[in-house]
Each structure stands twice: as structure tokens, then as C-alpha cells.
Tab-separated table of C-alpha atoms in Angstrom:
chain	number	residue	atom	x	y	z
A	1	MET	CA	-64.485	-111.386	191.784
A	2	LYS	CA	-66.379	-108.177	190.584
A	3	LEU	CA	-66.813	-105.171	192.876
A	4	ASN	CA	-70.532	-105.548	193.163
A	5	ASN	CA	-69.999	-109.249	194.316
A	6	ILE	CA	-67.554	-108.161	196.891
A	7	ILE	CA	-70.026	-105.690	198.412
A	8	HIS	CA	-72.653	-108.272	198.253
A	9	ALA	CA	-70.391	-110.856	199.877
A	10	ILE	CA	-69.818	-108.338	202.795
A	11	ILE	CA	-73.377	-107.648	203.355
A	12	VAL	CA	-74.444	-111.326	203.555
A	13	LEU	CA	-71.365	-112.261	205.857
A	14	SER	CA	-71.731	-109.478	208.208
A	15	LEU	CA	-75.510	-109.900	208.757
A	16	ALA	CA	-75.951	-113.615	208.243
A	17	GLY	CA	-73.531	-114.767	210.918
A	18	PRO	CA	-74.603	-112.651	213.762
A	19	GLY	CA	-78.239	-113.415	212.621
A	20	ILE	CA	-77.926	-117.063	212.923
A	21	VAL	CA	-76.241	-116.633	216.365
A	22	GLY	CA	-78.823	-114.127	217.703
A	23	ASN	CA	-81.786	-116.389	216.470
A	24	SER	CA	-80.245	-119.607	217.493
A	25	LEU	CA	-79.738	-118.190	221.059
A	26	ILE	CA	-83.515	-117.090	221.081
A	27	PHE	CA	-84.490	-120.590	219.877
A	28	VAL	CA	-82.558	-122.696	222.311
A	29	LYS	CA	-83.301	-120.468	225.047
A	30	HIS	CA	-87.035	-120.506	224.783
A	31	ILE	CA	-86.854	-124.335	224.135
A	32	TYR	CA	-85.108	-124.864	227.480
A	33	ILE	CA	-87.586	-122.628	229.117
A	34	SER	CA	-90.542	-124.348	227.695
A	35	THR	CA	-89.276	-127.973	228.439
A	36	LEU	CA	-87.206	-127.583	231.667
A	37	GLY	CA	-87.887	-124.214	232.989
A	38	THR	CA	-90.390	-123.289	235.756
A	39	GLU	CA	-91.952	-120.300	233.993
A	40	LYS	CA	-93.808	-121.554	230.959
A	41	ARG	CA	-95.635	-118.888	228.977
A	42	PRO	CA	-97.406	-118.706	225.496
A	43	VAL	CA	-94.937	-115.968	224.575
A	44	ASN	CA	-92.068	-118.719	224.688
A	45	LEU	CA	-93.591	-120.346	221.465
A	46	ILE	CA	-94.103	-117.003	219.816
A	47	LEU	CA	-90.425	-116.159	220.179
A	48	MET	CA	-89.321	-119.511	219.031
A	49	HIS	CA	-91.450	-119.309	215.930
A	50	LEU	CA	-90.105	-115.847	215.221
A	51	ALA	CA	-86.548	-117.057	215.614
A	52	PHE	CA	-87.358	-120.139	213.309
A	53	SER	CA	-88.729	-117.864	210.497
A	54	ASN	CA	-85.721	-115.366	210.805
A	55	MET	CA	-83.225	-118.442	210.546
A	56	ILE	CA	-85.230	-119.649	207.255
A	57	ILE	CA	-84.885	-116.089	205.710
A	58	ILE	CA	-81.079	-115.987	206.425
A	59	CYS	CA	-80.374	-119.454	205.344
A	60	THR	CA	-82.291	-119.338	202.011
A	61	THR	CA	-81.237	-115.709	201.195
A	62	GLY	CA	-77.691	-116.881	201.899
A	63	ILE	CA	-77.852	-119.977	199.685
A	64	ARG	CA	-79.165	-118.086	196.894
A	65	ASP	CA	-76.525	-115.151	197.189
A	66	ILE	CA	-73.729	-117.754	197.450
A	67	ALA	CA	-74.800	-119.322	194.295
A	68	THR	CA	-74.959	-115.872	192.626
A	69	MET	CA	-71.600	-114.547	193.860
A	70	PHE	CA	-69.554	-117.587	193.075
A	71	TYR	CA	-71.204	-118.291	189.781
A	72	PHE	CA	-72.638	-121.538	190.651
A	73	GLN	CA	-75.037	-121.678	187.669
A	74	ASN	CA	-76.297	-125.325	188.117
A	75	PHE	CA	-76.012	-125.310	191.925
A	76	LEU	CA	-79.687	-125.173	192.636
A	77	GLY	CA	-81.459	-126.207	189.574
A	78	ASP	CA	-85.310	-126.105	189.162
A	79	ILE	CA	-86.194	-127.508	192.532
A	80	GLY	CA	-83.394	-125.879	194.523
A	81	CYS	CA	-84.434	-122.375	192.967
A	82	LYS	CA	-88.221	-123.059	193.525
A	83	ALA	CA	-87.407	-124.217	197.365
A	84	VAL	CA	-85.062	-121.342	198.128
A	85	VAL	CA	-87.095	-118.498	196.662
A	86	TYR	CA	-90.438	-119.702	197.856
A	87	LEU	CA	-89.246	-120.327	201.498
A	88	ALA	CA	-87.555	-116.966	201.625
A	89	ARG	CA	-90.753	-115.264	200.671
A	90	MET	CA	-92.980	-117.506	202.947
A	91	ALA	CA	-90.485	-117.017	205.780
A	92	ARG	CA	-90.803	-113.225	205.299
A	93	GLY	CA	-94.545	-113.259	205.629
A	94	LEU	CA	-94.451	-115.514	208.773
A	95	SER	CA	-92.003	-113.160	210.444
A	96	ILE	CA	-94.331	-110.296	209.815
A	97	CYS	CA	-97.184	-112.149	211.083
A	98	THR	CA	-95.528	-113.665	213.989
A	99	THR	CA	-93.873	-110.144	215.084
A	100	CYS	CA	-97.307	-108.544	215.001
A	101	PHE	CA	-98.731	-111.415	217.249
A	102	LEU	CA	-95.896	-111.010	219.607
A	103	SER	CA	-96.740	-107.193	220.078
A	104	VAL	CA	-100.380	-107.825	220.248
A	105	VAL	CA	-100.078	-110.553	222.847
A	106	GLN	CA	-97.563	-108.314	224.987
A	107	ALA	CA	-99.899	-105.258	224.659
A	108	VAL	CA	-102.868	-107.339	225.954
A	109	THR	CA	-100.739	-108.629	228.684
A	110	ILE	CA	-99.811	-105.205	230.129
A	111	SER	CA	-103.138	-103.669	229.588
A	112	PRO	CA	-105.218	-102.822	232.828
A	113	ARG	CA	-107.057	-105.972	234.138
A	114	THR	CA	-110.331	-103.999	234.089
A	115	THR	CA	-110.359	-103.741	230.182
A	116	ILE	CA	-111.821	-106.186	227.849
A	117	TRP	CA	-108.597	-106.902	226.124
A	118	THR	CA	-107.295	-108.923	228.950
A	119	LYS	CA	-109.947	-111.643	228.058
A	120	LEU	CA	-107.932	-112.214	224.732
A	121	LYS	CA	-104.633	-113.000	226.411
A	122	PRO	CA	-103.696	-116.559	225.668
A	123	GLN	CA	-103.245	-118.741	228.800
A	124	ASN	CA	-101.123	-121.558	227.395
A	125	SER	CA	-99.227	-122.644	224.284
A	126	LEU	CA	-102.347	-124.497	223.016
A	127	GLN	CA	-104.143	-121.338	222.482
A	128	VAL	CA	-101.233	-119.839	220.379
A	129	LEU	CA	-100.936	-122.719	218.057
A	130	PRO	CA	-103.912	-122.155	215.970
A	131	PHE	CA	-102.825	-118.505	215.278
A	132	LEU	CA	-99.365	-119.994	214.085
A	133	LEU	CA	-100.994	-122.649	211.937
A	134	LEU	CA	-103.210	-119.889	210.407
A	135	PHE	CA	-100.011	-117.872	209.701
A	136	TRP	CA	-98.469	-120.817	207.886
A	137	MET	CA	-101.613	-121.546	205.846
A	138	ALA	CA	-102.039	-117.896	204.790
A	139	ASN	CA	-98.376	-117.453	203.646
A	140	VAL	CA	-98.057	-120.738	201.989
A	141	LEU	CA	-101.030	-119.574	199.830
A	142	ILE	CA	-99.760	-116.216	199.262
A	143	SER	CA	-96.330	-117.293	197.947
A	144	SER	CA	-97.702	-120.383	195.946
A	145	ASN	CA	-97.429	-118.620	192.692
A	146	LEU	CA	-93.606	-118.742	192.911
A	147	LEU	CA	-93.897	-122.443	192.636
A	148	CYS	CA	-95.074	-122.043	188.991
A	149	TYR	CA	-93.062	-119.199	187.864
A	150	ILE	CA	-89.511	-119.903	189.308
A	151	LYS	CA	-87.033	-121.802	187.236
A	152	GLY	CA	-83.330	-122.814	187.442
A	153	SER	CA	-81.210	-120.831	184.899
A	154	GLY	CA	-79.326	-123.750	183.678
A	155	GLY	CA	-80.375	-124.774	180.079
A	156	LEU	CA	-83.192	-122.220	180.158
A	157	ASN	CA	-84.211	-120.466	176.860
A	158	THR	CA	-83.091	-116.893	177.626
A	159	SER	CA	-85.529	-115.512	174.957
A	160	ILE	CA	-88.409	-116.472	177.389
A	161	PRO	CA	-89.334	-113.088	179.064
A	162	GLY	CA	-88.663	-113.042	182.732
A	163	THR	CA	-86.290	-111.724	185.438
A	164	PHE	CA	-83.374	-113.057	187.055
A	165	ILE	CA	-83.206	-113.669	190.841
A	166	GLY	CA	-79.718	-114.546	191.492
A	167	HIS	CA	-79.055	-117.549	189.152
A	168	CYS	CA	-82.684	-118.461	189.376
A	169	TYR	CA	-85.189	-117.230	186.917
A	170	MET	CA	-88.718	-115.811	187.346
A	171	LEU	CA	-91.029	-116.136	184.536
A	172	GLN	CA	-93.439	-113.542	183.819
A	173	SER	CA	-97.005	-114.298	184.819
A	174	ARG	CA	-100.263	-112.951	183.545
A	175	HIS	CA	-101.003	-109.376	184.716
A	176	VAL	CA	-104.116	-110.732	186.490
A	177	ILE	CA	-102.212	-113.205	188.588
A	178	LYS	CA	-99.375	-110.827	189.108
A	179	TRP	CA	-101.610	-107.987	190.473
A	180	LEU	CA	-103.664	-110.711	192.637
A	181	PHE	CA	-100.677	-111.847	194.691
A	182	LEU	CA	-99.132	-108.475	194.789
A	183	SER	CA	-102.364	-107.189	196.259
A	184	LEU	CA	-102.439	-110.159	198.704
A	185	MET	CA	-98.935	-109.267	199.890
A	186	ALA	CA	-99.541	-105.587	200.175
A	187	LEU	CA	-102.801	-106.306	202.172
A	188	ARG	CA	-101.119	-108.639	204.514
A	189	ASP	CA	-98.283	-106.260	205.106
A	190	VAL	CA	-100.703	-103.373	205.769
A	191	ILE	CA	-102.985	-105.221	208.137
A	192	PHE	CA	-100.047	-106.725	210.250
A	193	GLN	CA	-97.851	-103.749	210.229
A	194	SER	CA	-100.850	-101.474	211.352
A	195	LEU	CA	-101.633	-103.974	214.242
A	196	MET	CA	-98.042	-103.970	215.108
A	197	GLY	CA	-97.876	-100.323	215.292
A	198	TRP	CA	-101.104	-100.188	217.522
A	199	SER	CA	-100.111	-102.657	219.805
A	200	SER	CA	-96.587	-101.285	220.342
A	201	GLY	CA	-98.005	-97.761	220.588
A	202	SER	CA	-100.498	-99.172	223.243
A	203	MET	CA	-97.722	-100.767	225.260
A	204	VAL	CA	-95.659	-97.305	225.273
A	205	PHE	CA	-98.981	-95.433	226.500
A	206	HIS	CA	-99.480	-98.048	229.258
A	207	LEU	CA	-95.869	-98.078	230.418
A	208	TYR	CA	-95.793	-94.338	230.588
A	209	LYS	CA	-98.906	-94.052	232.546
A	210	HIS	CA	-97.546	-96.542	234.865
A	211	HIS	CA	-94.275	-94.718	235.217
A	212	LYS	CA	-95.923	-91.460	235.827
A	213	ARG	CA	-98.102	-93.250	238.582
A	214	VAL	CA	-95.265	-94.676	240.615
A	215	LEU	CA	-92.500	-92.268	239.930
A	216	TYR	CA	-93.223	-90.245	243.179
A	217	LEU	CA	-92.905	-93.300	245.288
A	218	HIS	CA	-89.163	-93.867	244.423
A	219	SER	CA	-87.975	-90.710	242.757
A	220	SER	CA	-84.995	-90.292	244.944
A	221	ARG	CA	-83.903	-93.932	244.371
A	222	CYS	CA	-84.214	-93.404	240.697
A	223	GLU	CA	-82.118	-90.314	239.983
A	224	ASN	CA	-79.262	-92.090	238.634
A	225	ASN	CA	-80.883	-95.183	237.338
A	226	SER	CA	-83.284	-95.591	234.707
A	227	PRO	CA	-86.456	-97.370	235.941
A	228	PRO	CA	-87.261	-100.774	234.340
A	229	GLU	CA	-90.318	-99.427	232.736
A	230	ILE	CA	-88.473	-96.633	230.987
A	231	ARG	CA	-86.007	-99.293	229.655
A	232	ALA	CA	-88.821	-101.473	228.365
A	233	THR	CA	-90.425	-98.507	226.638
A	234	TRP	CA	-86.897	-97.722	224.853
A	235	SER	CA	-86.924	-101.552	223.832
A	236	VAL	CA	-90.332	-101.161	222.206
A	237	LEU	CA	-89.417	-97.908	220.468
A	238	ILE	CA	-86.266	-99.393	219.107
A	239	LEU	CA	-88.267	-102.598	217.954
A	240	MET	CA	-90.894	-100.385	216.173
A	241	ALA	CA	-88.274	-98.515	214.441
A	242	CYS	CA	-86.543	-101.630	213.272
A	243	PHE	CA	-89.805	-103.168	211.900
A	244	LEU	CA	-90.979	-100.044	210.175
A	245	PHE	CA	-87.699	-99.241	208.544
A	246	PHE	CA	-86.720	-102.679	207.257
A	247	TYR	CA	-90.258	-103.868	206.460
A	248	TRP	CA	-91.771	-100.816	204.782
A	249	VAL	CA	-88.797	-99.890	202.675
A	250	ASN	CA	-88.485	-103.706	201.572
A	251	PHE	CA	-92.263	-103.656	200.903
A	252	ILE	CA	-91.904	-100.456	198.588
A	253	LEU	CA	-88.796	-101.765	196.949
A	254	SER	CA	-90.339	-105.202	196.348
A	255	PHE	CA	-93.573	-103.642	195.009
A	256	TYR	CA	-91.314	-101.288	192.568
A	257	THR	CA	-89.240	-104.147	191.259
A	258	GLY	CA	-92.149	-106.328	190.915
A	259	PHE	CA	-94.263	-103.904	189.006
A	260	THR	CA	-91.364	-102.560	186.774
A	261	ALA	CA	-89.478	-105.812	186.470
A	262	THR	CA	-86.286	-103.808	187.512
A	263	HIS	CA	-83.481	-105.927	189.135
A	264	ASP	CA	-80.332	-104.203	188.792
A	265	SER	CA	-77.427	-104.791	191.077
A	266	ILE	CA	-78.030	-101.813	193.246
A	267	SER	CA	-81.643	-102.616	194.126
A	268	LEU	CA	-80.614	-106.204	194.624
A	269	ASN	CA	-77.907	-105.441	197.166
A	270	ILE	CA	-80.402	-103.006	198.920
A	271	LYS	CA	-82.940	-105.762	198.960
A	272	THR	CA	-80.582	-108.269	200.481
A	273	PHE	CA	-79.619	-105.836	203.188
A	274	LEU	CA	-83.151	-105.234	204.007
A	275	GLU	CA	-84.124	-108.883	204.085
A	276	LEU	CA	-80.782	-110.138	206.164
A	277	GLY	CA	-80.907	-106.818	208.158
A	278	TYR	CA	-84.122	-107.325	209.933
A	279	ALA	CA	-83.512	-110.998	210.425
A	280	GLY	CA	-80.150	-110.158	211.926
A	281	PHE	CA	-80.966	-107.233	214.072
A	282	SER	CA	-84.307	-108.276	215.393
A	283	PRO	CA	-83.183	-111.070	217.615
A	284	TYR	CA	-80.946	-108.810	219.682
A	285	VAL	CA	-83.750	-106.271	220.075
A	286	LEU	CA	-86.096	-109.044	221.197
A	287	ILE	CA	-83.377	-110.327	223.668
A	288	ASN	CA	-83.519	-106.985	225.388
A	289	ARG	CA	-87.411	-106.829	225.319
A	290	ASP	CA	-87.680	-110.561	226.458
A	291	ALA	CA	-91.245	-110.008	227.662
A	292	ARG	CA	-90.309	-108.810	230.933
A	293	VAL	CA	-92.787	-106.106	231.112
A	294	PRO	CA	-95.811	-107.894	232.666
A	295	ASN	CA	-93.664	-109.008	235.521
A	296	ILE	CA	-92.577	-105.495	236.114
A	297	LEU	CA	-96.115	-104.097	236.146
A	298	HIS	CA	-97.668	-106.868	238.152
A	299	ALA	CA	-94.905	-106.783	240.781
A	300	HIS	CA	-96.156	-103.196	241.667
């Protein structure tokens, strides 16, 4: 096995294993809360959907990389290549949209009750489902070009211009189609990332104001212990940093490689780390966050 494949295997195994465990914990926990628990909230469904999207990313990327590392050239075939690459791209979009939705819902939840934003807060899971269905429809369409241009490498005429993605092969599309879908992806990423940044910043702002307002009431008791709202603020900051790093670097790299048709081993390793890194790290950030902020604020 080549050195590059060994590095690739280390990246995949070190991130995919913890990622599957973390996302599975979130998924099972919130299924239990939604079905048997006493506290049923719309955010539970959002967290389940985010964990499900992350697991799709990890599984599809892992299957593709295993086929690449062990030279299983005919392991996937045309249908397998289309399914793996398409699901990975679609799940990445779903993860972006769901993360943004989670941040917006939480920002609306902790905003003062006198503001107009509280009217936008979903009261039950039925109000969340239309948004999740809209995310699915949008990302199914944005990724639909892959179904036409992804082929299995087995028996393919290598003289046809295209780009290898593992042992799958992406045929070159017309410039109009390529720019159309790249523009749609860029527009989706910019809109949802901006909304997520605004909502997370709003959460930090409200938590800071709340902390300053109540600090004088119990300053003597909090000298050695960090108040809950401060811990929640740090969780939001870590979550923002995680999203900003993995998504924006991944977006820039994807845009560059898609435009220049450059897919060397280094860029593919970096791209794999970015894809699996976010899906692997985010569940543990979300476990810390766990949407406890509204209860803290309302208790005061």
C-alpha cells in the first residue's frame, strides 16, 4: 500500500469511527425523547435529521475511499458510483441547511418574548417538517447533474475527458451546466452560512446580555464556577468555528478543484478530511450544546 493510501486510511478510520458513534448517539437519544420522553420539542427532530445527514456523509465517503484504497475497481460500478457520489453531495447540502435551521430556531427561542422573532418559533414537529422537506427538494435538484456525469471506471474509455473521484469517473459537462450548478451550490452555501452566522451571533449577544443582567444577583456563588450561560456561549462559539472552518475551506477547495479539474492526491486527502472532519466533530459539539439554553433563560 502506498504512503498516500496509508495516510488516507488513517484519516478515514480516525474520523469515521467516532463520527458514526457520535451521530448515532444523537439520533438514538432524540428518537427516545421524541417517542418516550416527557419533553418533546421541535429541535429534537432537527437534531435527528442533522445526525442522519452526517451519517450519510460518513458512510458514502467511507465506501468511496475504501474502494479507492484497496483498488476495488469494479466494486461500485455505474450505479454504485452514482449513488455514493450523489448521496455524499446531497447529504453535505442537507447538513448545511439543517445546521443553519437549528441555529435559527435556537436564536429565535432565546430572543426576548417581546420581539417579533418569537412568532417564528416552531411549536411542534409538524411545523418543522415542511422546512426539512424543502431542504431535501432543493438539494436533490442541486446535486442532480451528478446522476448524468458520474460513471464507474471499469471498462470506461479513458480517452473520454473527465476527472477521477476515487474509482469513479466524472465526465466533463458543458460550461453552461457546470457554471449553473456551481453557482447554485455557492448561492446555497453563502445564504445558509450567513444565516447561521447571524443566528449564532444573535445567540451569543442575548446570552451575554442575560449574563450581565443576572451576574450581580449571584456573583459570590459563581466565583469558582462558570455560569451555565457562559458555558452555552462557549459551545456556540465552538460550533460556529467548527462550521466556518470546515464548510468554507471545503467550499473554496471544491470550487477550485471543480473549476480547474485538479484532483491530485493532496487535495483529495484534504477534501476527505474536511468532509469527514465536520461530520465527525459536529455531533460532539451538538451534544455539549443540546439546546439547553432556552430552559436556562426561562428559569430566570
